[in-house]
GROMACS .gro file of C-alpha atoms in nm:
model
  320
    1UNK     CA    1   9.432  17.651   9.437
    2UNK     CA    2   9.665  17.558   9.126
    3UNK     CA    3   9.607  17.249   8.943
    4UNK     CA    4   9.672  17.076   8.604
    5UNK     CA    5   9.419  16.957   8.370
    6UNK     CA    6   9.329  16.805   8.048
    7UNK     CA    7   9.219  17.112   7.799
    8UNK     CA    8   9.265  16.903   7.514
    9UNK     CA    9   9.331  16.527   7.444
   10UNK     CA   10   9.638  16.421   7.230
   11UNK     CA   11   9.970  16.548   7.341
   12UNK     CA   12  10.161  16.714   7.618
   13UNK     CA   13  10.054  17.079   7.519
   14UNK     CA   14   9.693  17.002   7.594
   15UNK     CA   15   9.784  17.030   7.968
   16UNK     CA   16   9.688  17.379   8.095
   17UNK     CA   17   9.723  17.528   8.474
   18UNK     CA   18   9.392  17.630   8.622
   19UNK     CA   19   9.264  17.779   8.933
   20UNK     CA   20   9.042  17.529   9.128
   21UNK     CA   21   8.896  17.535   9.463
   22UNK     CA   22   9.053  17.349   9.763
   23UNK     CA   23   8.838  17.026   9.756
   24UNK     CA   24   8.618  16.908  10.069
   25UNK     CA   25   8.707  16.560  10.196
   26UNK     CA   26   8.412  16.387  10.224
   27UNK     CA   27   8.316  16.079  10.458
   28UNK     CA   28   8.554  15.879  10.456
   29UNK     CA   29   8.864  16.112  10.309
   30UNK     CA   30   9.154  16.317  10.427
   31UNK     CA   31   9.285  16.634  10.248
   32UNK     CA   32   9.644  16.597  10.182
   33UNK     CA   33   9.888  16.961  10.159
   34UNK     CA   34  10.036  16.820   9.860
   35UNK     CA   35  10.441  16.841   9.868
   36UNK     CA   36  10.513  16.573   9.553
   37UNK     CA   37  10.333  16.444   9.274
   38UNK     CA   38  10.424  16.121   9.091
   39UNK     CA   39  10.401  16.120   8.689
   40UNK     CA   40  10.309  15.783   8.557
   41UNK     CA   41  10.276  15.620   8.248
   42UNK     CA   42   9.895  15.600   8.282
   43UNK     CA   43   9.893  15.981   8.306
   44UNK     CA   44  10.039  15.986   7.962
   45UNK     CA   45   9.782  15.717   7.846
   46UNK     CA   46   9.466  15.884   7.975
   47UNK     CA   47   9.612  16.229   7.825
   48UNK     CA   48   9.667  16.068   7.483
   49UNK     CA   49   9.280  15.994   7.459
   50UNK     CA   50   9.263  15.648   7.439
   51UNK     CA   51   9.102  15.596   7.767
   52UNK     CA   52   8.821  15.823   7.703
   53UNK     CA   53   8.538  15.540   7.632
   54UNK     CA   54   8.618  15.502   8.038
   55UNK     CA   55   8.496  15.793   8.122
   56UNK     CA   56   8.798  16.031   8.102
   57UNK     CA   57   8.699  16.384   7.947
   58UNK     CA   58   8.828  16.731   7.920
   59UNK     CA   59   8.886  16.905   8.252
   60UNK     CA   60   9.017  16.601   8.413
   61UNK     CA   61   9.260  16.668   8.664
   62UNK     CA   62   9.569  16.396   8.613
   63UNK     CA   63   9.751  16.209   8.881
   64UNK     CA   64   9.705  15.912   9.102
   65UNK     CA   65   9.943  15.935   9.391
   66UNK     CA   66  10.067  16.212   9.617
   67UNK     CA   67  10.285  16.309   9.930
   68UNK     CA   68  10.205  16.568  10.155
   69UNK     CA   69  10.048  16.640  10.507
   70UNK     CA   70   9.706  16.545  10.615
   71UNK     CA   71   9.542  16.908  10.678
   72UNK     CA   72   9.177  16.793  10.720
   73UNK     CA   73   8.970  16.466  10.779
   74UNK     CA   74   8.590  16.413  10.642
   75UNK     CA   75   8.321  16.214  10.861
   76UNK     CA   76   8.428  15.927  11.009
   77UNK     CA   77   8.797  15.963  11.011
   78UNK     CA   78   9.016  15.958  11.321
   79UNK     CA   79   9.157  16.346  11.366
   80UNK     CA   80   9.459  16.181  11.418
   81UNK     CA   81   9.567  16.118  11.083
   82UNK     CA   82   9.546  16.578  11.066
   83UNK     CA   83   9.936  16.658  11.090
   84UNK     CA   84  10.077  16.331  10.967
   85UNK     CA   85  10.301  16.298  10.622
   86UNK     CA   86  10.156  16.051  10.409
   87UNK     CA   87  10.168  15.891  10.081
   88UNK     CA   88   9.769  15.889   9.912
   89UNK     CA   89   9.608  15.748   9.630
   90UNK     CA   90   9.388  15.975   9.488
   91UNK     CA   91   9.227  15.731   9.236
   92UNK     CA   92   9.123  15.822   8.863
   93UNK     CA   93   9.232  16.212   8.936
   94UNK     CA   94   9.322  16.465   9.115
   95UNK     CA   95   9.703  16.452   9.189
   96UNK     CA   96   9.848  16.738   8.989
   97UNK     CA   97   9.704  16.980   9.239
   98UNK     CA   98   9.830  17.165   9.540
   99UNK     CA   99   9.566  17.021   9.724
  100UNK     CA  100   9.439  16.616   9.705
  101UNK     CA  101   9.158  16.426   9.852
  102UNK     CA  102   9.177  16.054   9.904
  103UNK     CA  103   9.009  15.758  10.077
  104UNK     CA  104   9.135  15.717  10.421
  105UNK     CA  105   9.200  15.319  10.314
  106UNK     CA  106   9.425  15.460  10.063
  107UNK     CA  107   9.644  15.633  10.261
  108UNK     CA  108   9.991  15.541  10.434
  109UNK     CA  109  10.184  15.701  10.691
  110UNK     CA  110  10.544  15.798  10.572
  111UNK     CA  111  10.872  15.751  10.784
  112UNK     CA  112  11.020  16.077  10.885
  113UNK     CA  113  11.342  15.973  10.681
  114UNK     CA  114  11.191  15.929  10.351
  115UNK     CA  115  11.124  16.230  10.119
  116UNK     CA  116  10.772  16.289   9.926
  117UNK     CA  117  10.970  16.245   9.592
  118UNK     CA  118  11.083  15.914   9.717
  119UNK     CA  119  10.715  15.797   9.828
  120UNK     CA  120  10.545  15.886   9.502
  121UNK     CA  121  10.851  15.731   9.305
  122UNK     CA  122  10.823  15.404   9.497
  123UNK     CA  123  10.437  15.430   9.628
  124UNK     CA  124  10.266  15.295   9.351
  125UNK     CA  125  10.526  15.121   9.100
  126UNK     CA  126  10.667  14.932   9.372
  127UNK     CA  127  10.364  14.791   9.478
  128UNK     CA  128  10.258  14.721   9.137
  129UNK     CA  129  10.539  14.534   9.057
  130UNK     CA  130  10.511  14.334   9.355
  131UNK     CA  131  10.179  14.209   9.327
  132UNK     CA  132  10.254  14.155   8.926
  133UNK     CA  133  10.547  13.919   9.018
  134UNK     CA  134  10.304  13.774   9.260
  135UNK     CA  135  10.048  13.716   8.972
  136UNK     CA  136  10.287  13.552   8.785
  137UNK     CA  137  10.355  13.341   9.077
  138UNK     CA  138  10.747  13.388   9.007
  139UNK     CA  139  10.953  13.168   9.246
  140UNK     CA  140  11.301  13.203   9.347
  141UNK     CA  141  11.561  13.026   9.083
  142UNK     CA  142  11.336  13.112   8.802
  143UNK     CA  143  11.424  13.335   8.502
  144UNK     CA  144  11.271  13.698   8.449
  145UNK     CA  145  11.257  13.940   8.189
  146UNK     CA  146  11.100  14.277   8.267
  147UNK     CA  147  11.006  14.454   7.921
  148UNK     CA  148  11.016  14.818   7.938
  149UNK     CA  149  11.219  14.836   8.272
  150UNK     CA  150  11.317  15.205   8.243
  151UNK     CA  151  11.011  15.320   8.409
  152UNK     CA  152  10.883  15.361   8.762
  153UNK     CA  153  10.701  14.969   8.747
  154UNK     CA  154  11.028  14.843   8.556
  155UNK     CA  155  11.299  14.985   8.789
  156UNK     CA  156  11.113  14.818   9.102
  157UNK     CA  157  11.015  14.491   8.924
  158UNK     CA  158  11.372  14.421   8.843
  159UNK     CA  159  11.522  14.507   9.203
  160UNK     CA  160  11.233  14.283   9.321
  161UNK     CA  161  11.303  13.989   9.149
  162UNK     CA  162  11.668  14.032   9.165
  163UNK     CA  163  11.636  14.017   9.581
  164UNK     CA  164  11.374  13.757   9.503
  165UNK     CA  165  11.631  13.552   9.390
  166UNK     CA  166  11.569  13.479   9.046
  167UNK     CA  167  11.793  13.261   8.863
  168UNK     CA  168  11.843  13.529   8.618
  169UNK     CA  169  11.706  13.904   8.531
  170UNK     CA  170  11.669  14.025   8.194
  171UNK     CA  171  11.558  14.339   8.080
  172UNK     CA  172  11.458  14.530   7.737
  173UNK     CA  173  11.605  14.880   7.708
  174UNK     CA  174  11.635  15.132   7.451
  175UNK     CA  175  12.030  15.205   7.554
  176UNK     CA  176  12.329  15.074   7.670
  177UNK     CA  177  12.335  15.356   7.933
  178UNK     CA  178  12.009  15.242   8.073
  179UNK     CA  179  12.111  14.875   8.032
  180UNK     CA  180  12.407  14.980   8.258
  181UNK     CA  181  12.173  15.151   8.484
  182UNK     CA  182  11.927  14.839   8.495
  183UNK     CA  183  12.247  14.646   8.546
  184UNK     CA  184  12.326  14.844   8.907
  185UNK     CA  185  11.982  14.748   8.970
  186UNK     CA  186  12.013  14.397   8.942
  187UNK     CA  187  11.978  14.306   8.562
  188UNK     CA  188  12.191  14.046   8.465
  189UNK     CA  189  12.097  14.059   8.081
  190UNK     CA  190  11.993  14.388   7.857
  191UNK     CA  191  11.824  14.328   7.549
  192UNK     CA  192  11.694  14.574   7.285
  193UNK     CA  193  11.331  14.688   7.248
  194UNK     CA  194  11.261  14.404   7.000
  195UNK     CA  195  11.424  14.155   7.269
  196UNK     CA  196  11.722  14.093   7.076
  197UNK     CA  197  12.091  14.088   7.181
  198UNK     CA  198  12.181  14.031   7.513
  199UNK     CA  199  12.490  13.783   7.439
  200UNK     CA  200  12.445  13.476   7.678
  201UNK     CA  201  12.049  13.590   7.780
  202UNK     CA  202  11.812  13.307   7.811
  203UNK     CA  203  11.622  13.289   7.509
  204UNK     CA  204  11.313  13.187   7.660
  205UNK     CA  205  11.168  13.311   8.029
  206UNK     CA  206  10.978  13.157   8.284
  207UNK     CA  207  10.831  13.471   8.390
  208UNK     CA  208  10.746  13.798   8.157
  209UNK     CA  209  10.668  14.148   8.319
  210UNK     CA  210  10.525  14.338   8.064
  211UNK     CA  211  10.464  14.716   8.103
  212UNK     CA  212  10.457  14.799   7.731
  213UNK     CA  213  10.191  14.587   7.528
  214UNK     CA  214  10.160  14.716   7.203
  215UNK     CA  215  10.183  14.582   6.842
  216UNK     CA  216  10.512  14.378   6.958
  217UNK     CA  217  10.368  14.252   7.231
  218UNK     CA  218  10.289  13.875   7.037
  219UNK     CA  219  10.633  13.833   6.971
  220UNK     CA  220  10.763  13.833   7.374
  221UNK     CA  221  10.473  13.581   7.413
  222UNK     CA  222  10.648  13.340   7.199
  223UNK     CA  223  10.975  13.364   7.443
  224UNK     CA  224  10.754  13.229   7.707
  225UNK     CA  225  10.925  12.870   7.819
  226UNK     CA  226  10.731  12.581   7.902
  227UNK     CA  227  10.476  12.666   8.196
  228UNK     CA  228  10.573  13.015   8.138
  229UNK     CA  229  10.358  13.309   8.247
  230UNK     CA  230  10.335  13.665   8.099
  231UNK     CA  231  10.176  13.929   8.307
  232UNK     CA  232  10.104  14.270   8.131
  233UNK     CA  233  10.046  14.551   8.378
  234UNK     CA  234  10.077  14.873   8.117
  235UNK     CA  235  10.005  14.948   7.785
  236UNK     CA  236  10.240  15.246   7.747
  237UNK     CA  237  10.315  15.121   7.388
  238UNK     CA  238   9.961  15.123   7.288
  239UNK     CA  239   9.731  14.829   7.290
  240UNK     CA  240   9.812  14.490   7.155
  241UNK     CA  241   9.668  14.369   6.819
  242UNK     CA  242   9.331  14.187   6.888
  243UNK     CA  243   9.452  13.838   6.773
  244UNK     CA  244   9.754  13.857   7.018
  245UNK     CA  245   9.698  13.586   7.152
  246UNK     CA  246   9.687  13.329   6.838
  247UNK     CA  247  10.045  13.295   6.881
  248UNK     CA  248  10.005  13.095   7.164
  249UNK     CA  249   9.819  12.811   7.025
  250UNK     CA  250  10.113  12.740   6.812
  251UNK     CA  251  10.301  12.690   7.160
  252UNK     CA  252  10.014  12.477   7.273
  253UNK     CA  253  10.253  12.195   7.435
  254UNK     CA  254  10.418  12.452   7.613
  255UNK     CA  255  10.118  12.549   7.835
  256UNK     CA  256  10.164  12.911   7.849
  257UNK     CA  257   9.994  13.185   8.058
  258UNK     CA  258   9.914  13.486   7.985
  259UNK     CA  259   9.759  13.771   8.220
  260UNK     CA  260   9.664  14.104   8.271
  261UNK     CA  261   9.701  14.252   8.602
  262UNK     CA  262   9.594  14.582   8.786
  263UNK     CA  263   9.630  14.689   9.137
  264UNK     CA  264   9.263  14.736   9.148
  265UNK     CA  265   9.192  14.357   9.191
  266UNK     CA  266   9.425  14.389   9.547
  267UNK     CA  267   9.221  14.512   9.868
  268UNK     CA  268   9.350  14.827   9.974
  269UNK     CA  269   9.462  14.701  10.311
  270UNK     CA  270   9.697  14.426  10.127
  271UNK     CA  271   9.846  14.707   9.918
  272UNK     CA  272   9.923  14.911  10.220
  273UNK     CA  273  10.098  14.668  10.405
  274UNK     CA  274  10.319  14.596  10.108
  275UNK     CA  275  10.376  14.968  10.044
  276UNK     CA  276  10.451  15.045  10.423
  277UNK     CA  277  10.739  14.736  10.420
  278UNK     CA  278  10.875  14.903  10.085
  279UNK     CA  279  10.893  15.255  10.234
  280UNK     CA  280  11.089  15.077  10.550
  281UNK     CA  281  11.296  14.917  10.294
  282UNK     CA  282  11.394  15.216  10.101
  283UNK     CA  283  11.500  15.378  10.421
  284UNK     CA  284  11.691  15.095  10.501
  285UNK     CA  285  11.862  15.129  10.133
  286UNK     CA  286  11.739  14.777  10.033
  287UNK     CA  287  11.521  14.905   9.769
  288UNK     CA  288  11.607  15.228   9.552
  289UNK     CA  289  11.374  15.495   9.455
  290UNK     CA  290  11.527  15.631   9.110
  291UNK     CA  291  11.382  15.980   9.065
  292UNK     CA  292  11.460  16.107   8.687
  293UNK     CA  293  11.395  16.476   8.761
  294UNK     CA  294  11.202  16.731   8.981
  295UNK     CA  295  10.994  16.984   8.846
  296UNK     CA  296  10.745  17.243   8.922
  297UNK     CA  297  10.369  17.168   8.897
  298UNK     CA  298  10.329  17.397   8.640
  299UNK     CA  299  10.578  17.250   8.411
  300UNK     CA  300  10.346  16.934   8.392
  301UNK     CA  301  10.395  17.013   8.016
  302UNK     CA  302  10.773  16.971   8.041
  303UNK     CA  303  10.742  16.668   8.234
  304UNK     CA  304  10.493  16.455   7.950
  305UNK     CA  305  10.723  16.573   7.712
  306UNK     CA  306  11.025  16.413   7.857
  307UNK     CA  307  10.808  16.119   7.872
  308UNK     CA  308  10.713  16.118   7.495
  309UNK     CA  309  11.060  16.170   7.401
  310UNK     CA  310  11.137  15.858   7.601
  311UNK     CA  311  11.409  16.028   7.811
  312UNK     CA  312  11.278  15.947   8.160
  313UNK     CA  313  11.457  15.678   8.341
  314UNK     CA  314  11.262  15.605   8.671
  315UNK     CA  315  10.982  15.857   8.760
  316UNK     CA  316  10.958  16.251   8.712
  317UNK     CA  317  10.807  16.413   9.033
  318UNK     CA  318  10.612  16.729   9.051
  319UNK     CA  319  10.624  16.994   9.329
  320UNK     CA  320  10.321  17.204   9.377
   0.00000   0.00000   0.00000
C-alpha cells in the first residue's frame, strides 16, 4: 500500500511516499480501507522534529484520524463491523496511508449522509473543542476568546461557544477575510494575531481557548478576567517561554487559572459519544465542517506547505 512517512524531520520536503505492507489488525483492532485522511496541526509539529523526545523517529507514518470502510477485524472484535463506514483514531501514527488499523474502541460509525472528508475535518477537532470548553468550565453568558481560530479546532470552538450561549465570542485571525468567515460561524469580534483591534471587543475574557501557545502566550494570559480560565490545546506556534506563568502572579488577586488539555485524558467512550452527536449535528446542518482543500495522498508535501504558509482555513483532507 502507499503511505507517507517522515524521511527527514524539518519541513514539508521531509515527507516521502513509500510502499508498505498492509497492516494486519491485532486483537481488539479493525482494519480500515481509507477514503479520507485528516491533516492536522499536530502532524506539522511532529514533522518539525519538536517531539522526537517522545519517541517519534524517521520512518514515522503521520496521521491520527481517517474515515473509510472496515475490511477486517482482529481477535475479539464483533465481525458486524466489517463493511461499515467509520471514523477511526489511529493513535500516534498510521493515518497517511491507503489502509490503517485502529482500536475498535476508537471507532465511530458514520451516518450515510456524512462524507469522509467532513468526518475527518470534524471528528478530532470538534471533540477537542468540546472538551476544551468543558475543561474551561465554560457557561452561557461568558465571554470567550479563541486564539488561532482559523484551524479545525478553532473553527469548531467558535461554533460550539456561540451555540452554547456565549455572551461574546472573539477570535484572533491573520486577515480580515478570515475574520469575516469566522463571523459567519459565530464570532462577534475579530482581533489580530497580537490580540489587538476588534472595536468594542472585551478587554478581558472569562475563557480563552488557545491553539497557538508560542512566545506570545503570556500576553494572552494577561487578558483573563477575574476568575478567568485559559486552556491551551496546541502548540502550533511553538512552545511557550519557560517562565510564562510568572505574569499570573501579577494578577494574583484576579484568581486566574491556566491548564493544558489533551483528549488523551478523556475516556474513549466519552469521546465517541460526543463525536457521534457532532456527526449527527453536522448532518442536520447545526455544525459546519470547514474543508479548506482536498488533495491526493501523494500531495501531502503540498498540504504541509499550505499549512506552513498559513494558508489553511479549516482543514486539508488527503484522499488515498
